[in-house]
Amino acid sequence: MFRRIKILLIAFVLIVGGSACSAPDDGTSTAEALAKALASHTLGDLSFDKPATDVQKELTELAKSIDPVWPTVAVSGVELSEDTARVSLNYTWTLPDTTKPWTYSTGADMKRDGKSWIITWSPEMVEPKLKASERFKLSTTNGQRADILSADGEAIVKDRSVHIVGINKDGLSGAEAEASAKALAGVLEIDAAVYVAKVKAYGPVAFVDAITLREEAFNALDQNKLKAVPGILVVRDTLPLAPTRTFASALLGSVHEATAEDIEKSDGKVIAGQIVGSGGLQAAFDAQLSGTPGITLSAVPAVPAASANAAEGTATAVATDGPGALPADPNAPPKILFAVDPVDGKDLKTTLVPAMQSAAEQALESVKTPSSIVIMRPSTGAILASANGPDSNGYNTAFLGQYAPGSTFKMASSLGLIRMGMGPESIVSCTPEFTADGKKFFNAPGYAPDALGQVSLTTAIAHSCNTAFVSQFEKLSQGKLADAAGALGIGMENDLGLDAFMGVVPRDSKGTEHAASLIGQGKVQVSPLAMATMMSSMVKGTVVTPVLIDGHDGKSKSAEGAILTAKEAGELRILMRAVVTEGYLSTLADLPGAEAIGKTGTAEFGTENPPRTHSWVIAAQGDIAVAVFVEDGDLGAITGGPLAKAALSAAK
């Protein structure tokens, strides 16, 4: 028994002795723990040469000053010298809007304390130039926002003078500020309740903007009423703007100073004060136009906690560089630690011709329903103008509208018939009515009696005979019709830089629906842009891909079907010339210059009796093609004809 106890005691001594003789931490473990603590700005149970609570407070305030940005930290080496050690630390910062991380090395000193280490705290172990009285400051500088250019390289959107109108609350009581807000809202004709709430929410000496107006809009205000508002303040500034408020607004979009919502949605890419795009090209190409912000990381004096304590006479501690040192000068210039210069935005060149755009918009000014005019250059596909009427209410009807094309689509039907062996002189039957699959189809009211009977395809197109085309529904299949439309650009895929609907012709329409497709009804849908593309393709003799942005690769893909040939296009142009010389578009006959060609269209919609109608005209002269659309109009020739003439005249 005694021998067994003796053996156990020896074993216990060996275990304890072995533990006592184990190698102490050579500093590596503590160094790794320090790197981890610095990266998470949480000290844990590390020991420092000053109270851990003070060190933690300093580190927390440093992190808060640049939240949420913070570096990663790694140990690159530990150099021992008797009872001291020097830890080398590598820092890597990933800063907003920078392509390369900011990296540097610094170090920390440690002193052995028995079996552990005491770390000497200094902000320099976070950044070599950082002092105890300093905090980080991250600031961003925006580059110059670039311009949107016209086809000739001139800026369409550029800095233009504006007036920011609002109330300066300095010197006004709460009641006076509210009264002024109501009075100003009345002069500006804005929502008084909304503006009053905004004024109340701002500080007691704040300038509260109400509206930003162009020069001409500001000058149109009643200046005497404006000046009579107590606290009125008008600030002159500039903003990137188009020539007028409505100029190509659906295409161009607009710009505004970043809102809180913009900043939140950007994941740090947008900052307060930055100008950002909203809608249209300004939004679609915002990254190109805005460029890359510059960023500066500085060391600045810590802001002392002023506060109610000071007001109550309680002393407030201010960080200094050391014992007996004076507090850091809060007005001292910042110490720049890292900086990247901003990169200005890059101009965006469009194919728009401002004179044509303005003329198209002026032509639509009096149209009291959604409407649009698209002007294209067939030889290049360049979109020279894309205007939407005032009743489109900012919607891009020209690109996004989805409407039945009516008789303008007979050009696709004609191509289908030409591919079956017909030509301009081929005979078709134009009767007052035709029944297809149990449904009766009629010609438009007022159809010319002398264009009835056995007539040429040219006459049928010139007078837009519905029954002549519907009567072919059993000969020209829906698939062949879709192929013909595709050969003219309907249904192509093409990235313009903005969303655009290029049309659809279903391949599965049957019976009555198929018969209706032959005259641009049924489920056939197009946009004004798609019809301008169809017209351009007939002029050029091959399918045309529309272009809006110079140098932008639209990665276009043609719709199904055989490509358009020059011979086919030539025969279609013969048909369309007859529409001008002997049909409904005689208003274009006296245009000087090259021969004008075109086609009218009237598409029924809704459930009213008689039904309401979309009015269409597609036309061309020389190297100019236009599409005119009015959502709720009369016959295409009546409503669209004068608009098409105005557009072609403006293009000369």
XYZ file of C-alpha atoms in Angstrom:
652
model
C 0.000 0.000 0.000
C 2.825 2.372 0.976
C 4.680 1.594 -2.254
C 1.553 2.450 -4.336
C 1.084 5.869 -2.584
C 4.741 6.682 -3.181
C 4.417 5.971 -6.907
C 1.312 8.227 -7.169
C 3.114 11.057 -5.375
C 6.046 10.816 -7.768
C 3.698 10.879 -10.730
C 1.889 13.975 -9.333
C 5.222 15.775 -8.835
C 6.254 14.966 -12.391
C 2.974 16.317 -13.782
C 3.138 19.532 -11.766
C 6.797 19.946 -12.488
C 6.272 19.409 -16.187
C 3.549 22.054 -16.229
C 5.685 24.530 -14.388
C 8.548 24.017 -16.787
C 6.439 24.438 -19.980
C 7.682 27.165 -22.331
C 6.060 30.614 -21.658
C 4.225 32.519 -24.431
C 6.905 33.887 -26.751
C 4.593 36.782 -27.620
C 3.058 35.164 -30.689
C -0.237 34.194 -29.041
C -0.649 37.630 -27.484
C 0.236 39.294 -30.794
C -2.407 37.236 -32.624
C -4.976 38.090 -29.946
C -4.057 41.778 -30.291
C -4.541 41.697 -34.078
C -7.916 40.054 -33.604
C -8.896 42.642 -30.968
C -7.863 45.569 -33.165
C -9.748 44.174 -36.171
C -12.941 43.797 -34.115
C -12.210 46.905 -31.963
C -13.018 44.751 -28.930
C -10.182 44.126 -26.452
C -11.407 41.044 -24.646
C -9.079 40.052 -21.772
C -5.848 41.564 -23.117
C -3.696 43.513 -20.640
C -2.457 47.050 -21.318
C -0.256 49.568 -19.583
C -3.333 51.628 -18.722
C -6.839 50.682 -17.616
C -8.489 48.453 -20.200
C -11.682 50.510 -19.973
C -9.782 53.615 -21.117
C -8.191 51.757 -24.022
C -11.507 50.221 -25.030
C -13.149 53.658 -24.970
C -10.416 55.111 -27.180
C -10.655 52.244 -29.656
C -14.462 52.382 -29.699
C -14.453 56.111 -30.431
C -11.955 55.602 -33.250
C -14.210 52.941 -34.788
C -17.321 55.103 -34.389
C -15.625 58.005 -36.152
C -15.444 55.982 -39.364
C -18.256 53.459 -38.927
C -19.020 51.170 -40.742
C -15.587 51.129 -42.406
C -12.812 49.358 -40.500
C -9.631 47.495 -41.516
C -8.521 43.909 -41.226
C -5.365 43.356 -39.162
C -2.756 40.613 -39.405
C 0.493 39.875 -37.567
C 3.537 39.867 -39.840
C 6.132 39.160 -37.153
C 7.151 39.304 -33.487
C 10.664 40.471 -32.583
C 11.779 39.469 -29.058
C 14.450 41.253 -26.995
C 14.799 39.843 -23.467
C 11.558 40.894 -21.722
C 10.170 43.076 -24.505
C 8.682 42.379 -27.908
C 7.868 44.416 -30.987
C 4.816 43.195 -32.912
C 4.608 44.070 -36.606
C 1.009 44.561 -37.830
C -0.290 44.750 -41.376
C -3.480 46.768 -41.998
C -5.787 46.449 -44.993
C -8.622 48.929 -45.545
C -11.351 48.449 -48.125
C -12.665 51.964 -48.600
C -15.824 52.932 -50.520
C -15.445 53.609 -54.256
C -11.789 52.534 -54.363
C -10.555 49.752 -56.623
C -7.426 48.951 -54.596
C -7.266 48.506 -50.822
C -5.198 50.858 -48.668
C -2.474 48.899 -46.909
C 0.289 49.820 -44.457
C 2.338 48.385 -41.621
C 2.695 49.587 -38.060
C 3.602 48.015 -34.763
C 2.927 47.585 -31.069
C 5.258 47.220 -28.084
C 4.825 44.622 -25.347
C 6.600 43.939 -22.017
C 6.712 40.557 -20.305
C 4.880 40.336 -17.009
C 5.740 36.973 -15.563
C 4.090 34.457 -17.843
C 2.013 37.018 -19.784
C 2.518 40.232 -21.702
C 1.510 43.834 -21.074
C 0.751 45.802 -24.269
C 1.747 49.459 -24.476
C -1.322 51.257 -25.826
C -0.911 53.948 -28.447
C -3.234 55.018 -31.288
C -0.160 54.681 -33.527
C -0.665 50.926 -33.413
C -3.878 51.617 -35.411
C -2.288 54.125 -37.813
C 1.320 55.410 -37.569
C 0.367 59.114 -37.829
C -2.585 58.957 -35.451
C -2.338 60.797 -32.123
C -4.306 60.337 -28.919
C -6.264 63.529 -29.475
C -7.411 62.549 -32.957
C -10.167 60.621 -34.644
C -10.725 59.389 -38.187
C -12.747 61.364 -40.700
C -13.844 59.869 -44.012
C -14.949 62.374 -46.627
C -15.969 61.995 -50.239
C -15.569 64.470 -53.096
C -17.638 64.128 -56.213
C -16.178 64.630 -59.651
C -17.881 66.771 -62.261
C -21.037 65.120 -63.578
C -20.709 64.665 -67.325
C -23.023 65.963 -70.025
C -25.515 64.219 -72.259
C -24.650 65.278 -75.781
C -26.622 65.659 -78.985
C -25.596 64.090 -82.277
C -23.323 67.049 -83.081
C -21.468 66.740 -79.777
C -23.081 69.748 -78.103
C -24.333 69.370 -74.548
C -28.080 68.842 -74.276
C -27.992 68.499 -70.525
C -25.593 70.925 -68.907
C -25.362 73.241 -65.912
C -28.104 75.841 -66.172
C -29.161 78.575 -63.776
C -31.846 77.730 -61.213
C -33.445 79.492 -58.245
C -33.988 77.599 -54.990
C -36.926 79.248 -53.245
C -37.637 78.721 -49.572
C -38.042 80.148 -46.064
C -35.178 81.225 -43.811
C -36.458 80.461 -40.295
C -33.768 82.555 -38.605
C -35.547 85.357 -36.740
C -39.025 83.873 -37.180
C -41.105 82.420 -34.388
C -42.697 79.027 -34.901
C -46.050 80.602 -35.738
C -44.450 83.127 -38.093
C -42.522 80.392 -39.909
C -45.713 78.366 -40.366
C -47.586 81.404 -41.684
C -44.762 82.192 -44.111
C -44.710 78.593 -45.319
C -48.433 78.750 -46.083
C -48.057 82.084 -47.866
C -45.106 80.861 -49.962
C -46.923 77.657 -50.883
C -49.760 79.803 -52.202
C -47.450 81.876 -54.393
C -45.681 78.784 -55.709
C -48.898 76.750 -56.029
C -47.478 73.786 -54.137
C -49.056 71.620 -51.417
C -49.180 73.895 -48.361
C -49.653 71.093 -45.804
C -46.589 69.217 -47.038
C -44.397 72.322 -47.023
C -45.601 73.486 -43.595
C -44.718 70.050 -42.185
C -41.267 70.297 -43.751
C -40.702 73.764 -42.265
C -41.751 72.544 -38.802
C -39.359 69.592 -39.026
C -36.287 71.760 -39.698
C -34.221 73.524 -37.048
C -35.013 77.020 -35.722
C -32.484 78.826 -37.957
C -32.631 76.604 -41.024
C -33.242 77.481 -44.655
C -36.081 75.236 -45.807
C -36.269 74.889 -49.573
C -39.702 74.735 -51.157
C -38.984 74.370 -54.867
C -36.192 74.640 -57.422
C -37.133 76.599 -60.531
C -35.523 77.300 -63.867
C -34.727 80.937 -64.640
C -37.779 81.412 -66.838
C -40.133 79.727 -64.368
C -38.842 81.863 -61.499
C -39.181 85.067 -63.528
C -42.803 84.148 -64.299
C -43.702 84.264 -60.590
C -45.378 87.321 -59.081
C -42.241 88.897 -57.622
C -44.153 91.352 -55.409
C -46.094 88.540 -53.733
C -42.883 86.580 -53.352
C -41.021 89.463 -51.657
C -43.963 90.052 -49.310
C -43.488 86.640 -47.642
C -41.599 87.115 -44.332
C -38.364 85.110 -44.300
C -38.375 84.513 -48.054
C -34.957 83.493 -49.348
C -33.974 82.762 -52.947
C -30.647 81.034 -53.592
C -29.137 81.007 -57.085
C -27.488 77.765 -58.138
C -26.916 75.571 -61.174
C -28.156 72.092 -62.037
C -27.563 69.810 -65.021
C -30.706 70.437 -67.071
C -32.056 70.085 -70.612
C -32.944 73.206 -72.645
C -36.562 73.126 -71.404
C -38.473 71.272 -68.709
C -40.167 68.982 -71.251
C -37.303 68.512 -73.729
C -36.972 64.742 -74.346
C -37.825 64.298 -70.672
C -38.841 60.638 -70.946
C -35.573 59.872 -72.727
C -33.167 62.017 -70.757
C -34.610 61.663 -67.261
C -33.587 64.211 -64.662
C -31.106 64.787 -61.836
C -31.532 65.704 -58.204
C -29.525 65.918 -55.023
C -29.382 62.520 -53.348
C -32.163 61.880 -50.860
C -31.908 59.750 -47.739
C -33.630 56.978 -49.696
C -31.088 57.231 -52.541
C -28.227 56.991 -50.060
C -29.746 54.013 -48.238
C -30.420 52.066 -51.439
C -26.931 52.680 -52.838
C -25.067 50.517 -50.294
C -22.586 53.314 -49.671
C -22.073 54.326 -53.301
C -24.082 57.547 -52.977
C -23.369 60.222 -50.364
C -25.138 63.318 -49.118
C -24.833 66.227 -51.551
C -24.219 63.998 -54.568
C -26.192 64.609 -57.772
C -27.880 61.426 -59.001
C -29.928 60.497 -62.047
C -33.625 59.758 -61.944
C -35.286 57.991 -64.871
C -34.229 57.857 -68.514
C -30.591 58.073 -69.557
C -29.620 59.967 -66.404
C -30.493 56.883 -64.354
C -29.525 54.191 -66.875
C -26.033 55.667 -67.345
C -25.650 57.215 -63.898
C -22.351 55.454 -63.195
C -20.796 56.746 -66.427
C -22.135 60.272 -66.028
C -21.305 60.671 -62.338
C -17.792 59.233 -62.543
C -15.988 57.945 -59.460
C -15.993 59.912 -56.202
C -12.703 60.834 -54.584
C -12.156 59.722 -51.014
C -10.047 61.171 -48.207
C -9.290 59.565 -44.857
C -7.970 62.125 -42.396
C -6.949 62.398 -38.770
C -8.833 65.258 -37.143
C -8.992 66.605 -33.582
C -11.507 64.802 -31.412
C -14.603 66.887 -30.787
C -14.972 67.520 -27.060
C -18.283 66.594 -25.550
C -19.871 70.014 -25.157
C -23.331 69.357 -23.913
C -25.564 69.952 -21.090
C -22.737 69.196 -18.689
C -20.884 72.314 -19.830
C -24.032 74.359 -19.494
C -24.380 73.125 -15.932
C -20.783 74.068 -15.124
C -19.529 70.482 -15.064
C -15.981 70.073 -16.397
C -15.714 68.152 -19.666
C -12.575 66.126 -20.371
C -10.706 66.864 -23.588
C -8.153 64.431 -25.011
C -4.543 65.678 -25.227
C -1.350 64.296 -26.711
C 0.130 63.602 -23.324
C 0.478 64.803 -19.715
C 0.526 68.587 -19.569
C -0.153 68.987 -23.309
C -2.721 71.433 -24.559
C -5.896 70.103 -26.225
C -5.673 69.696 -29.979
C -6.757 72.721 -31.957
C -10.218 71.910 -33.375
C -9.602 74.419 -36.191
C -6.346 72.837 -37.300
C -6.335 71.536 -40.880
C -6.992 67.805 -41.165
C -4.036 65.462 -41.382
C -4.535 63.458 -44.567
C -3.729 59.777 -44.119
C -5.006 58.441 -47.445
C -6.612 60.048 -50.490
C -7.881 59.099 -53.937
C -8.766 61.882 -56.360
C -12.254 61.925 -57.890
C -12.685 60.952 -61.529
C -15.041 63.115 -63.555
C -17.925 61.486 -65.371
C -17.748 60.628 -69.051
C -20.041 62.356 -71.538
C -22.863 60.331 -73.072
C -23.377 61.090 -76.761
C -26.824 60.473 -78.184
C -28.118 60.497 -81.760
C -30.687 63.213 -80.981
C -30.927 66.363 -83.102
C -32.276 69.105 -80.808
C -34.020 71.086 -83.577
C -35.953 67.998 -84.692
C -36.738 67.044 -81.104
C -38.125 70.502 -80.355
C -40.157 70.561 -83.582
C -41.677 67.152 -82.806
C -42.589 68.254 -79.283
C -44.132 71.482 -80.573
C -46.216 69.511 -83.079
C -47.674 67.448 -80.210
C -48.300 70.359 -77.809
C -52.033 70.581 -78.520
C -52.753 66.823 -78.641
C -55.070 65.991 -75.746
C -54.262 62.288 -75.428
C -51.055 60.233 -75.122
C -49.084 60.627 -78.334
C -45.621 60.444 -79.842
C -43.469 61.157 -82.874
C -40.302 59.192 -83.622
C -37.878 60.391 -86.313
C -35.140 58.038 -87.561
C -32.364 58.039 -90.148
C -32.783 54.783 -92.101
C -29.192 54.661 -93.360
C -27.795 54.416 -89.811
C -30.761 53.620 -87.572
C -30.053 56.798 -85.586
C -33.022 58.038 -83.566
C -33.028 61.758 -84.367
C -36.025 62.629 -82.214
C -38.380 60.830 -79.870
C -41.127 63.090 -78.581
C -44.084 62.345 -76.352
C -47.102 64.596 -76.083
C -47.975 66.375 -72.818
C -50.800 63.920 -72.096
C -48.313 61.052 -71.970
C -47.576 62.577 -68.548
C -43.905 61.667 -68.548
C -44.455 58.114 -69.806
C -42.214 57.092 -72.703
C -45.060 56.291 -75.093
C -42.656 56.308 -78.047
C -40.534 53.445 -76.689
C -42.824 51.588 -74.319
C -46.339 51.990 -75.724
C -47.999 48.744 -76.788
C -50.757 49.332 -79.304
C -52.468 47.715 -82.285
C -50.915 49.295 -85.425
C -54.041 49.183 -87.573
C -53.571 49.577 -91.312
C -49.923 50.647 -91.086
C -49.319 46.935 -90.494
C -50.651 46.205 -93.999
C -47.070 46.810 -95.140
C -46.056 43.608 -93.324
C -49.098 41.849 -94.795
C -48.108 43.147 -98.246
C -44.612 41.740 -97.794
C -46.151 38.385 -96.914
C -48.257 38.501 -100.108
C -45.240 39.562 -102.197
C -43.396 36.513 -100.860
C -46.325 34.407 -102.084
C -45.720 35.716 -105.609
C -47.837 38.871 -105.719
C -46.623 42.286 -106.822
C -47.895 45.900 -106.917
C -50.104 45.130 -109.970
C -51.516 41.853 -108.670
C -55.320 41.834 -108.473
C -57.148 41.493 -105.158
C -60.850 41.674 -104.331
C -61.952 44.761 -102.393
C -65.568 44.295 -101.341
C -67.696 46.403 -98.975
C -67.535 43.584 -96.442
C -65.919 40.185 -95.979
C -66.750 37.401 -93.560
C -63.790 35.517 -92.125
C -64.498 32.544 -89.879
C -67.971 33.903 -89.095
C -66.955 37.496 -88.359
C -67.754 40.365 -90.704
C -65.029 42.856 -91.559
C -65.713 46.256 -93.133
C -63.738 49.054 -94.726
C -63.318 52.384 -92.933
C -66.250 54.831 -93.040
C -66.195 56.960 -96.192
C -64.230 54.399 -98.218
C -64.024 55.524 -101.880
C -66.597 53.569 -103.968
C -64.411 53.765 -107.083
C -61.700 51.775 -105.255
C -64.005 48.776 -104.741
C -64.069 45.613 -106.833
C -61.153 43.861 -108.473
C -58.290 46.267 -107.837
C -54.515 46.145 -107.852
C -52.607 45.585 -104.634
C -51.331 49.150 -105.105
C -54.875 50.543 -105.102
C -55.806 48.395 -102.115
C -52.881 49.882 -100.158
C -53.459 53.448 -101.385
C -57.071 53.379 -100.159
C -56.392 50.989 -97.279
C -58.952 48.329 -98.229
C -59.492 46.100 -95.206
C -61.466 43.411 -96.987
C -58.795 42.912 -99.672
C -56.319 41.865 -96.975
C -58.725 39.956 -94.738
C -59.772 37.911 -97.775
C -56.216 36.484 -97.888
C -56.417 34.982 -94.394
C -56.630 31.406 -95.672
C -53.675 31.904 -98.035
C -51.199 33.877 -95.917
C -50.588 31.921 -92.715
C -50.046 33.580 -89.352
C -46.508 32.206 -89.247
C -45.666 33.707 -92.649
C -47.186 37.013 -91.555
C -45.030 36.989 -88.397
C -41.975 36.230 -90.560
C -42.738 39.208 -92.816
C -43.148 41.536 -89.815
C -39.873 40.243 -88.362
C -38.079 40.973 -91.630
C -39.158 44.609 -91.188
C -37.815 44.784 -87.616
C -40.956 43.998 -85.609
C -40.072 41.828 -82.613
C -36.283 42.231 -82.821
C -34.169 42.206 -79.667
C -32.012 45.278 -79.203
C -30.566 47.040 -76.171
C -30.889 50.776 -76.805
C -29.657 51.712 -73.354
C -33.275 52.240 -72.319
C -36.144 49.798 -72.204
C -38.029 49.621 -75.493
C -40.829 47.454 -76.854
C -40.138 46.380 -80.440
C -43.481 44.701 -81.024
C -44.965 41.235 -81.093
C -46.871 39.261 -83.735
C -48.234 35.986 -82.270
C -47.582 32.872 -84.373
C -50.528 30.913 -83.018
C -53.426 33.228 -83.956
C -56.159 31.379 -85.829
C -59.505 32.074 -87.496
C -60.941 35.502 -86.808
C -57.892 36.545 -84.767
C -55.589 35.640 -87.649
C -57.784 37.532 -90.119
C -57.682 40.598 -87.843
C -53.884 40.355 -87.688
C -53.711 41.036 -91.444
C -55.062 44.546 -90.831
C -53.044 45.221 -87.684
C -55.661 44.213 -85.139
C -56.094 40.982 -83.171
C -53.123 40.485 -80.836
C -50.566 42.352 -82.939
C -48.865 44.974 -80.747
C -46.230 47.564 -81.597
C -44.663 50.751 -80.263
C -44.127 53.964 -82.230
C -40.392 53.152 -82.211
C -41.100 49.728 -83.723
C -43.136 51.347 -86.523
C -40.399 53.905 -87.208
C -38.036 50.933 -87.485
C -40.408 49.226 -89.956
C -40.540 52.393 -92.066
C -36.746 52.762 -91.936
C -36.256 49.157 -93.022
C -38.447 49.698 -96.102
C -36.459 52.829 -96.997
C -33.035 51.222 -96.556
C -33.952 47.921 -98.194
C -32.827 45.798 -95.268
C -33.775 45.548 -91.612
C -32.619 48.580 -89.605
C -31.507 48.427 -85.979
C -32.412 51.590 -84.052
C -29.571 53.402 -82.267
C -29.854 55.994 -79.492
C -26.389 56.059 -77.883
C -23.278 56.589 -79.988
C -20.935 53.623 -79.588
C -23.370 51.568 -77.489
C -23.456 47.910 -78.528
C -27.106 46.919 -78.514
C -26.315 43.240 -79.166
C -29.295 43.169 -81.501
C -30.944 39.961 -82.616
C -33.353 39.872 -85.544
C -36.785 38.330 -85.242
C -37.551 35.013 -86.949
C -38.007 34.867 -90.689
C -36.135 35.441 -93.948
C -34.333 38.762 -94.227
C -35.801 41.612 -96.257
C -34.396 41.865 -99.785
C -33.812 45.053 -101.774
C -36.375 43.904 -104.384
C -39.049 43.313 -101.749
C -38.378 46.704 -100.163
C -38.576 48.372 -103.576
C -42.027 46.939 -104.218
C -43.216 48.030 -100.793
C -42.032 51.573 -101.550
C -44.088 51.546 -104.765
C -47.164 50.696 -102.704
C -46.417 53.419 -100.163
C -45.807 56.062 -102.797
C -49.336 55.406 -104.099
C -50.706 56.257 -100.635
C -49.330 59.791 -101.190
C -50.160 60.220 -104.881
C -53.666 58.730 -104.927
C -54.575 57.786 -101.373
C -55.061 59.212 -97.917
C -51.638 60.858 -97.460
C -51.948 63.452 -100.205
C -50.995 66.061 -97.586
C -47.370 64.924 -98.093
C -47.482 65.296 -101.889
C -46.329 68.924 -101.919
C -43.290 68.451 -99.687
C -40.259 69.820 -101.560
C -37.364 67.465 -102.179
C -37.376 63.706 -102.567
C -40.618 61.812 -103.061
C -42.530 61.165 -99.865
C -43.986 57.740 -99.107
C -46.159 56.567 -96.245
C -49.079 54.634 -94.844
C -51.955 55.578 -92.587
C -53.501 53.417 -89.915
C -56.563 53.446 -87.700
C -56.851 50.786 -85.005
C -60.030 50.211 -83.022
C -59.880 49.722 -79.257
C -62.210 49.602 -76.271
C -65.814 48.482 -75.988
C -67.640 51.653 -77.002
C -69.933 51.743 -80.036
C -68.663 53.105 -82.306
C -65.233 52.103 -81.005
C -62.518 54.611 -80.234
C -59.458 54.541 -82.460
C -55.674 54.854 -82.367
C -54.359 57.050 -85.167
C -51.126 56.120 -86.958
C -48.984 57.395 -89.799
C -45.636 56.045 -90.933
C -43.881 58.088 -93.604
C -40.483 58.809 -95.134
C -38.720 61.251 -97.389
C -35.127 60.787 -98.443
C -33.095 59.496 -95.498
C -35.736 60.425 -92.931
C -38.434 58.097 -91.570
C -41.151 59.018 -89.090
C -43.817 57.285 -87.052
C -46.713 59.269 -85.637
C -49.082 57.901 -83.003
C -52.115 59.405 -81.251
C -53.803 57.135 -78.729
C -57.349 58.459 -79.087
C -57.739 60.149 -82.469
C -59.626 60.240 -85.739
C -58.650 58.418 -88.926
C -54.889 58.180 -89.308
C -54.823 60.588 -92.256
C -56.881 63.190 -90.430
C -55.083 63.139 -87.070
C -51.634 61.844 -87.970
C -51.161 63.262 -91.473
C -50.470 66.889 -90.432
C -48.174 65.706 -87.632
C -46.173 63.549 -90.046
C -45.851 66.497 -92.426
C -44.599 68.729 -89.613
C -42.018 66.122 -88.612
C -40.724 65.636 -92.178
C -40.602 69.393 -92.735
C -38.576 69.877 -89.529
C -36.064 67.272 -90.694
C -35.022 69.246 -93.779
